[in-house]
PDB file of N, CA, C and O in Angstrom:
ATOM      1  N   MET A  17     -38.776 -27.409   0.163  1.00  0.00           N
ATOM      2  CA  MET A  17     -37.760 -27.371   0.988  1.00  0.00           C
ATOM      3  C   MET A  17     -36.731 -25.956   1.145  1.00  0.00           C
ATOM      4  O   MET A  17     -37.914 -25.077  -0.302  1.00  0.00           O
ATOM      5  N   ASN A  18     -36.140 -26.194   1.532  1.00  0.00           N
ATOM      6  CA  ASN A  18     -35.392 -24.303   1.844  1.00  0.00           C
ATOM      7  C   ASN A  18     -33.461 -24.383   0.779  1.00  0.00           C
ATOM      8  O   ASN A  18     -33.393 -24.981   1.220  1.00  0.00           O
ATOM      9  N   LEU A  19     -34.216 -23.053  -0.169  1.00  0.00           N
ATOM     10  CA  LEU A  19     -32.598 -23.213  -0.405  1.00  0.00           C
ATOM     11  C   LEU A  19     -32.435 -22.042   0.064  1.00  0.00           C
ATOM     12  O   LEU A  19     -31.079 -21.902  -1.142  1.00  0.00           O
ATOM     13  N   ALA A  20     -31.546 -21.667   0.567  1.00  0.00           N
ATOM     14  CA  ALA A  20     -30.719 -20.766   0.727  1.00  0.00           C
ATOM     15  C   ALA A  20     -30.016 -21.312   1.559  1.00  0.00           C
ATOM     16  O   ALA A  20     -30.142 -21.971   2.288  1.00  0.00           O
ATOM     17  N   PRO A  21     -29.242 -20.313   1.062  1.00  0.00           N
ATOM     18  CA  PRO A  21     -27.362 -21.016   1.678  1.00  0.00           C
ATOM     19  C   PRO A  21     -27.229 -21.013   2.529  1.00  0.00           C
ATOM     20  O   PRO A  21     -27.729 -20.242   4.122  1.00  0.00           O
ATOM     21  N   GLN A  22     -26.294 -22.401   3.442  1.00  0.00           N
ATOM     22  CA  GLN A  22     -26.005 -22.077   4.274  1.00  0.00           C
ATOM     23  C   GLN A  22     -24.631 -21.059   4.590  1.00  0.00           C
ATOM     24  O   GLN A  22     -24.023 -21.483   3.766  1.00  0.00           O
ATOM     25  N   ILE A  23     -23.995 -20.668   5.720  1.00  0.00           N
ATOM     26  CA  ILE A  23     -23.382 -20.056   6.358  1.00  0.00           C
ATOM     27  C   ILE A  23     -22.806 -20.686   7.326  1.00  0.00           C
ATOM     28  O   ILE A  23     -23.372 -20.563   9.109  1.00  0.00           O
ATOM     29  N   ALA A  24     -21.132 -20.765   7.230  1.00  0.00           N
ATOM     30  CA  ALA A  24     -20.791 -20.799   8.384  1.00  0.00           C
ATOM     31  C   ALA A  24     -20.414 -19.790   9.289  1.00  0.00           C
ATOM     32  O   ALA A  24     -19.321 -19.216   8.137  1.00  0.00           O
ATOM     33  N   THR A  25     -19.620 -19.567  10.877  1.00  0.00           N
ATOM     34  CA  THR A  25     -19.423 -18.345  10.350  1.00  0.00           C
ATOM     35  C   THR A  25     -18.062 -19.619  12.089  1.00  0.00           C
ATOM     36  O   THR A  25     -18.598 -20.289  12.541  1.00  0.00           O
ATOM     37  N   ALA A  26     -16.890 -17.766  12.538  1.00  0.00           N
ATOM     38  CA  ALA A  26     -15.491 -18.979  12.913  1.00  0.00           C
ATOM     39  C   ALA A  26     -14.821 -17.622  13.603  1.00  0.00           C
ATOM     40  O   ALA A  26     -14.692 -16.723  12.353  1.00  0.00           O
ATOM     41  N   GLU A  27     -14.504 -17.895  14.949  1.00  0.00           N
ATOM     42  CA  GLU A  27     -13.941 -16.627  15.381  1.00  0.00           C
ATOM     43  C   GLU A  27     -12.023 -16.709  14.828  1.00  0.00           C
ATOM     44  O   GLU A  27     -12.552 -17.618  14.727  1.00  0.00           O
ATOM     45  N   MET A  28     -12.055 -15.679  14.836  1.00  0.00           N
ATOM     46  CA  MET A  28     -10.975 -15.394  14.768  1.00  0.00           C
ATOM     47  C   MET A  28      -9.996 -14.377  15.333  1.00  0.00           C
ATOM     48  O   MET A  28     -10.214 -13.706  16.015  1.00  0.00           O
ATOM     49  N   SER A  29      -8.673 -14.814  16.037  1.00  0.00           N
ATOM     50  CA  SER A  29      -7.983 -13.992  16.817  1.00  0.00           C
ATOM     51  C   SER A  29      -7.211 -12.929  16.643  1.00  0.00           C
ATOM     52  O   SER A  29      -7.514 -12.701  14.630  1.00  0.00           O
ATOM     53  N   ASP A  30      -6.341 -11.868  16.618  1.00  0.00           N
ATOM     54  CA  ASP A  30      -6.025  -9.955  15.704  1.00  0.00           C
ATOM     55  C   ASP A  30      -4.975 -11.490  15.095  1.00  0.00           C
ATOM     56  O   ASP A  30      -4.409 -11.144  14.329  1.00  0.00           O
ATOM     57  N   ALA A  31      -3.953 -11.883  15.504  1.00  0.00           N
ATOM     58  CA  ALA A  31      -2.801 -12.773  14.761  1.00  0.00           C
ATOM     59  C   ALA A  31      -3.602 -13.248  13.913  1.00  0.00           C
ATOM     60  O   ALA A  31      -2.669 -13.393  12.574  1.00  0.00           O
ATOM     61  N   ASP A  32      -4.625 -13.937  14.016  1.00  0.00           N
ATOM     62  CA  ASP A  32      -4.592 -15.121  13.224  1.00  0.00           C
ATOM     63  C   ASP A  32      -5.166 -14.059  11.376  1.00  0.00           C
ATOM     64  O   ASP A  32      -4.712 -14.387  10.430  1.00  0.00           O
ATOM     65  N   LEU A  33      -6.062 -13.100  12.880  1.00  0.00           N
ATOM     66  CA  LEU A  33      -6.335 -12.218  11.397  1.00  0.00           C
ATOM     67  C   LEU A  33      -5.361 -11.023  10.384  1.00  0.00           C
ATOM     68  O   LEU A  33      -5.056 -10.638   9.578  1.00  0.00           O
ATOM     69  N   ASP A  34      -4.137 -10.741  10.964  1.00  0.00           N
ATOM     70  CA  ASP A  34      -3.249 -10.320  10.994  1.00  0.00           C
ATOM     71  C   ASP A  34      -2.020 -11.286   9.598  1.00  0.00           C
ATOM     72  O   ASP A  34      -2.102 -10.401   8.328  1.00  0.00           O
ATOM     73  N   HIS A  35      -2.161 -12.039  10.161  1.00  0.00           N
ATOM     74  CA  HIS A  35      -1.649 -12.987   9.188  1.00  0.00           C
ATOM     75  C   HIS A  35      -2.766 -13.175   7.869  1.00  0.00           C
ATOM     76  O   HIS A  35      -1.936 -13.103   6.331  1.00  0.00           O
ATOM     77  N   VAL A  36      -3.874 -13.384   7.434  1.00  0.00           N
ATOM     78  CA  VAL A  36      -4.703 -13.353   6.216  1.00  0.00           C
ATOM     79  C   VAL A  36      -4.619 -12.350   5.782  1.00  0.00           C
ATOM     80  O   VAL A  36      -4.643 -11.474   4.920  1.00  0.00           O
ATOM     81  N   SER A  37      -4.560 -10.987   6.351  1.00  0.00           N
ATOM     82  CA  SER A  37      -5.072  -9.590   5.496  1.00  0.00           C
ATOM     83  C   SER A  37      -2.946  -9.065   5.578  1.00  0.00           C
ATOM     84  O   SER A  37      -3.198  -7.955   4.688  1.00  0.00           O
ATOM     85  N   GLY A  38      -2.549 -10.133   5.642  1.00  0.00           N
ATOM     86  CA  GLY A  38      -0.959  -9.750   5.363  1.00  0.00           C
ATOM     87  C   GLY A  38      -0.325  -8.851   6.295  1.00  0.00           C
ATOM     88  O   GLY A  38       0.889  -8.204   5.538  1.00  0.00           O
ATOM     89  N   GLY A  39      -0.223  -8.956   7.904  1.00  0.00           N
ATOM     90  CA  GLY A  39      -0.187  -8.266   8.958  1.00  0.00           C
ATOM     91  C   GLY A  39       0.042  -6.940   9.170  1.00  0.00           C
ATOM     92  O   GLY A  39      -0.692  -5.981   7.416  1.00  0.00           O
ATOM     93  N   LEU A  40       0.658  -6.113   9.466  1.00  0.00           N
ATOM     94  CA  LEU A  40       0.767  -4.530   9.253  1.00  0.00           C
ATOM     95  C   LEU A  40       2.076  -4.211   8.863  1.00  0.00           C
ATOM     96  O   LEU A  40       2.863  -4.592   8.504  1.00  0.00           O
ATOM     97  N   ALA A  41       1.321  -2.454   8.068  1.00  0.00           N
ATOM     98  CA  ALA A  41       2.086  -1.795   7.509  1.00  0.00           C
ATOM     99  C   ALA A  41       2.393  -0.671   8.397  1.00  0.00           C
ATOM    100  O   ALA A  41       1.910  -0.230   8.945  1.00  0.00           O
ATOM    101  N   ALA A  42       3.648  -0.206   7.979  1.00  0.00           N
ATOM    102  CA  ALA A  42       4.191   1.301   8.537  1.00  0.00           C
ATOM    103  C   ALA A  42       3.796   2.410   7.193  1.00  0.00           C
ATOM    104  O   ALA A  42       4.302   1.853   6.160  1.00  0.00           O
ATOM    105  N   GLY A  43       3.824   3.463   6.867  1.00  0.00           N
ATOM    106  CA  GLY A  43       3.654   4.378   6.332  1.00  0.00           C
ATOM    107  C   GLY A  43       3.519   5.829   6.618  1.00  0.00           C
ATOM    108  O   GLY A  43       3.265   6.023   8.035  1.00  0.00           O
ATOM    109  N   GLY A  44       4.420   6.635   5.850  1.00  0.00           N
ATOM    110  CA  GLY A  44       4.426   8.356   6.042  1.00  0.00           C
ATOM    111  C   GLY A  44       3.896   9.119   4.357  1.00  0.00           C
ATOM    112  O   GLY A  44       3.815   8.643   3.987  1.00  0.00           O
ATOM    113  N   SER A  45       3.291   9.963   4.872  1.00  0.00           N
ATOM    114  CA  SER A  45       3.026  11.543   4.127  1.00  0.00           C
ATOM    115  C   SER A  45       3.286  12.357   4.266  1.00  0.00           C
ATOM    116  O   SER A  45       2.855  12.703   5.243  1.00  0.00           O
ATOM    117  N   GLY A  46       3.427  13.069   2.819  1.00  0.00           N
ATOM    118  CA  GLY A  46       3.809  14.862   3.493  1.00  0.00           C
ATOM    119  C   GLY A  46       3.728  15.590   1.957  1.00  0.00           C
ATOM    120  O   GLY A  46       3.703  14.134   1.243  1.00  0.00           O
ATOM    121  N   GLY A  47       3.491  16.483   2.366  1.00  0.00           N
ATOM    122  CA  GLY A  47       3.232  17.748   1.041  1.00  0.00           C
ATOM    123  C   GLY A  47       4.009  19.026   0.896  1.00  0.00           C
ATOM    124  O   GLY A  47       3.380  19.292   1.988  1.00  0.00           O
ATOM    125  N   LEU A  48       3.940  19.649   0.044  1.00  0.00           N
ATOM    126  CA  LEU A  48       3.810  21.506   0.746  1.00  0.00           C
ATOM    127  C   LEU A  48       2.794  21.679  -0.918  1.00  0.00           C
ATOM    128  O   LEU A  48       2.945  21.363  -1.910  1.00  0.00           O
ATOM    129  N   PHE A  49       2.501  22.893  -0.517  1.00  0.00           N
ATOM    130  CA  PHE A  49       2.272  23.613  -1.295  1.00  0.00           C
ATOM    131  C   PHE A  49       2.369  25.258  -1.379  1.00  0.00           C
ATOM    132  O   PHE A  49       3.007  25.680  -0.261  1.00  0.00           O
ATOM    133  N   LEU A  50       3.061  25.794  -2.247  1.00  0.00           N
ATOM    134  CA  LEU A  50       4.098  27.018  -2.594  1.00  0.00           C
ATOM    135  C   LEU A  50       3.239  27.679  -3.471  1.00  0.00           C
ATOM    136  O   LEU A  50       3.427  27.360  -4.915  1.00  0.00           O
ATOM    137  N   GLU A  51       2.744  29.275  -3.134  1.00  0.00           N
ATOM    138  CA  GLU A  51       1.947  29.912  -4.263  1.00  0.00           C
ATOM    139  C   GLU A  51       3.048  31.647  -4.180  1.00  0.00           C
ATOM    140  O   GLU A  51       3.339  31.656  -2.993  1.00  0.00           O
ATOM    141  N   THR A  52       2.988  32.161  -5.788  1.00  0.00           N
ATOM    142  CA  THR A  52       3.675  32.812  -5.194  1.00  0.00           C
ATOM    143  C   THR A  52       3.042  34.223  -6.618  1.00  0.00           C
ATOM    144  O   THR A  52       2.083  33.143  -6.974  1.00  0.00           O
ATOM    145  N   PRO A  53       3.195  35.098  -6.504  1.00  0.00           N
ATOM    146  CA  PRO A  53       2.775  35.964  -7.408  1.00  0.00           C
ATOM    147  C   PRO A  53       2.386  35.128  -8.610  1.00  0.00           C
ATOM    148  O   PRO A  53       1.758  35.657  -9.955  1.00  0.00           O
ATOM    149  N   VAL A  54       4.085  35.185  -8.964  1.00  0.00           N
ATOM    150  CA  VAL A  54       4.194  34.572 -10.834  1.00  0.00           C
ATOM    151  C   VAL A  54       3.934  33.293 -11.233  1.00  0.00           C
ATOM    152  O   VAL A  54       3.214  32.402 -11.726  1.00  0.00           O
ATOM    153  N   ALA A  55       3.869  32.224  -9.629  1.00  0.00           N
ATOM    154  CA  ALA A  55       3.646  30.034  -9.780  1.00  0.00           C
ATOM    155  C   ALA A  55       3.339  29.902  -8.713  1.00  0.00           C
ATOM    156  O   ALA A  55       3.364  30.811  -7.563  1.00  0.00           O
ATOM    157  N   SER A  56       2.346  28.984  -8.462  1.00  0.00           N
ATOM    158  CA  SER A  56       2.376  27.936  -7.839  1.00  0.00           C
ATOM    159  C   SER A  56       3.638  26.273  -7.926  1.00  0.00           C
ATOM    160  O   SER A  56       3.206  26.072  -8.766  1.00  0.00           O
ATOM    161  N   VAL A  57       3.374  26.022  -7.065  1.00  0.00           N
ATOM    162  CA  VAL A  57       4.324  24.875  -6.415  1.00  0.00           C
ATOM    163  C   VAL A  57       3.341  23.896  -6.137  1.00  0.00           C
ATOM    164  O   VAL A  57       3.119  23.668  -4.462  1.00  0.00           O
ATOM    165  N   CYS A  58       2.683  22.380  -5.798  1.00  0.00           N
ATOM    166  CA  CYS A  58       2.561  21.622  -5.342  1.00  0.00           C
ATOM    167  C   CYS A  58       3.312  19.996  -5.261  1.00  0.00           C
ATOM    168  O   CYS A  58       3.706  19.852  -6.744  1.00  0.00           O
ATOM    169  N   ALA A  59       3.831  19.766  -4.075  1.00  0.00           N
ATOM    170  CA  ALA A  59       4.108  18.418  -3.863  1.00  0.00           C
ATOM    171  C   ALA A  59       3.770  17.411  -2.948  1.00  0.00           C
ATOM    172  O   ALA A  59       3.756  18.089  -1.727  1.00  0.00           O
ATOM    173  N   ASP A  60       4.346  16.334  -3.013  1.00  0.00           N
ATOM    174  CA  ASP A  60       3.964  15.191  -2.361  1.00  0.00           C
ATOM    175  C   ASP A  60       4.445  14.134  -2.124  1.00  0.00           C
ATOM    176  O   ASP A  60       4.336  14.124  -3.245  1.00  0.00           O
ATOM    177  N   VAL A  61       4.710  13.096  -0.727  1.00  0.00           N
ATOM    178  CA  VAL A  61       5.506  12.054  -1.442  1.00  0.00           C
ATOM    179  C   VAL A  61       4.830  11.144  -0.598  1.00  0.00           C
ATOM    180  O   VAL A  61       4.044  11.756   0.542  1.00  0.00           O
ATOM    181  N   LEU A  62       4.750   9.462  -0.855  1.00  0.00           N
ATOM    182  CA  LEU A  62       4.027   8.280   0.520  1.00  0.00           C
ATOM    183  C   LEU A  62       5.227   7.394   0.186  1.00  0.00           C
ATOM    184  O   LEU A  62       6.129   7.443  -0.873  1.00  0.00           O
ATOM    185  N   ALA A  63       5.125   6.402   1.512  1.00  0.00           N
ATOM    186  CA  ALA A  63       6.006   5.538   1.043  1.00  0.00           C
ATOM    187  C   ALA A  63       5.177   4.987   2.071  1.00  0.00           C
ATOM    188  O   ALA A  63       4.585   5.293   3.270  1.00  0.00           O
ATOM    189  N   VAL A  64       4.919   3.109   2.136  1.00  0.00           N
ATOM    190  CA  VAL A  64       4.098   2.562   2.716  1.00  0.00           C
ATOM    191  C   VAL A  64       4.926   1.002   2.425  1.00  0.00           C
ATOM    192  O   VAL A  64       5.254   1.031   1.452  1.00  0.00           O
ATOM    193  N   VAL A  65       5.294   0.331   3.922  1.00  0.00           N
ATOM    194  CA  VAL A  65       6.253  -0.508   4.022  1.00  0.00           C
ATOM    195  C   VAL A  65       5.501  -1.412   4.634  1.00  0.00           C
ATOM    196  O   VAL A  65       4.187  -2.031   5.637  1.00  0.00           O
ATOM    197  N   SER A  66       5.076  -3.159   4.046  1.00  0.00           N
ATOM    198  CA  SER A  66       4.399  -4.706   4.437  1.00  0.00           C
ATOM    199  C   SER A  66       5.493  -5.123   4.692  1.00  0.00           C
ATOM    200  O   SER A  66       6.129  -5.208   3.097  1.00  0.00           O
ATOM    201  N   PRO A  67       4.842  -5.902   5.220  1.00  0.00           N
ATOM    202  CA  PRO A  67       5.363  -7.084   4.617  1.00  0.00           C
ATOM    203  C   PRO A  67       5.621  -8.220   3.709  1.00  0.00           C
ATOM    204  O   PRO A  67       6.367  -8.689   2.681  1.00  0.00           O
ATOM    205  N   GLU A  68       4.435  -6.978   2.824  1.00  0.00           N
ATOM    206  CA  GLU A  68       4.759  -7.883   1.054  1.00  0.00           C
ATOM    207  C   GLU A  68       5.712  -6.894   0.073  1.00  0.00           C
ATOM    208  O   GLU A  68       5.862  -7.095  -1.194  1.00  0.00           O
ATOM    209  N   GLY A  69       6.231  -5.410   0.373  1.00  0.00           N
ATOM    210  CA  GLY A  69       7.446  -5.830  -0.262  1.00  0.00           C
ATOM    211  C   GLY A  69       7.103  -3.281   0.537  1.00  0.00           C
ATOM    212  O   GLY A  69       6.290  -3.273   1.556  1.00  0.00           O
ATOM    213  N   LEU A  70       8.025  -2.907  -0.101  1.00  0.00           N
ATOM    214  CA  LEU A  70       8.005  -1.420  -0.459  1.00  0.00           C
ATOM    215  C   LEU A  70       6.677  -0.308  -1.105  1.00  0.00           C
ATOM    216  O   LEU A  70       6.956  -0.906  -2.384  1.00  0.00           O
ATOM    217  N   ALA A  71       6.277   0.376  -0.694  1.00  0.00           N
ATOM    218  CA  ALA A  71       5.727   0.745  -1.610  1.00  0.00           C
ATOM    219  C   ALA A  71       5.729   2.761  -2.233  1.00  0.00           C
ATOM    220  O   ALA A  71       5.871   3.107  -1.079  1.00  0.00           O
ATOM    221  N   ALA A  72       6.459   3.050  -3.291  1.00  0.00           N
ATOM    222  CA  ALA A  72       6.892   4.688  -2.505  1.00  0.00           C
ATOM    223  C   ALA A  72       5.947   5.976  -3.921  1.00  0.00           C
ATOM    224  O   ALA A  72       5.678   4.665  -4.678  1.00  0.00           O
ATOM    225  N   GLY A  73       6.370   6.780  -3.835  1.00  0.00           N
ATOM    226  CA  GLY A  73       5.337   7.355  -4.826  1.00  0.00           C
ATOM    227  C   GLY A  73       5.873   8.361  -4.544  1.00  0.00           C
ATOM    228  O   GLY A  73       6.215   9.674  -3.453  1.00  0.00           O
ATOM    229  N   ALA A  74       6.063   9.661  -5.588  1.00  0.00           N
ATOM    230  CA  ALA A  74       6.556  11.816  -5.201  1.00  0.00           C
ATOM    231  C   ALA A  74       6.160  12.317  -6.313  1.00  0.00           C
ATOM    232  O   ALA A  74       5.023  11.340  -7.686  1.00  0.00           O
ATOM    233  N   ASP A  75       5.111  13.507  -5.892  1.00  0.00           N
ATOM    234  CA  ASP A  75       3.925  14.787  -7.212  1.00  0.00           C
ATOM    235  C   ASP A  75       4.588  15.717  -7.656  1.00  0.00           C
ATOM    236  O   ASP A  75       4.603  15.570  -6.166  1.00  0.00           O
ATOM    237  N   VAL A  76       4.574  15.802  -8.899  1.00  0.00           N
ATOM    238  CA  VAL A  76       5.350  17.120  -7.977  1.00  0.00           C
ATOM    239  C   VAL A  76       4.380  18.031  -9.612  1.00  0.00           C
ATOM    240  O   VAL A  76       4.030  17.513 -10.071  1.00  0.00           O
ATOM    241  N   HIS A  77       3.462  19.343  -9.269  1.00  0.00           N
ATOM    242  CA  HIS A  77       2.515  20.158 -10.073  1.00  0.00           C
ATOM    243  C   HIS A  77       3.168  21.441  -9.716  1.00  0.00           C
ATOM    244  O   HIS A  77       3.441  22.278  -8.654  1.00  0.00           O
ATOM    245  N   THR A  78       2.677  22.156 -11.360  1.00  0.00           N
ATOM    246  CA  THR A  78       3.405  22.958 -10.938  1.00  0.00           C
ATOM    247  C   THR A  78       2.091  24.221 -12.529  1.00  0.00           C
ATOM    248  O   THR A  78       1.809  22.983 -12.705  1.00  0.00           O
ATOM    249  N   ALA A  79       2.387  25.733 -12.484  1.00  0.00           N
ATOM    250  CA  ALA A  79       1.336  26.271 -12.558  1.00  0.00           C
ATOM    251  C   ALA A  79       1.708  27.732 -12.619  1.00  0.00           C
ATOM    252  O   ALA A  79       2.011  28.359 -12.256  1.00  0.00           O
ATOM    253  N   ALA A  80       2.160  28.016 -14.037  1.00  0.00           N
ATOM    254  CA  ALA A  80       1.739  29.713 -14.148  1.00  0.00           C
ATOM    255  C   ALA A  80       0.615  30.480 -14.165  1.00  0.00           C
ATOM    256  O   ALA A  80       0.097  30.062 -13.754  1.00  0.00           O
ATOM    257  N   LEU A  81       0.553  31.442 -13.330  1.00  0.00           N
ATOM    258  CA  LEU A  81      -0.328  32.438 -12.481  1.00  0.00           C
ATOM    259  C   LEU A  81      -0.326  33.152 -13.745  1.00  0.00           C
ATOM    260  O   LEU A  81       0.212  34.074 -14.310  1.00  0.00           O
TER     261      LEU A  81
END
């Protein structure tokens, strides 16, 4: 008796795959790093839009030298 699992495969079109995976998304990001003799500053932003909604974030780091 063969106990190996049986796997069925099927072809999917790009449109079907986009529907399953949530569709296409658009996004952007950017960053800034500034260093002076006294301190350094690092900042970055991120935004992504997809059919499920919007995700955005921002971060700022500072350090005294």
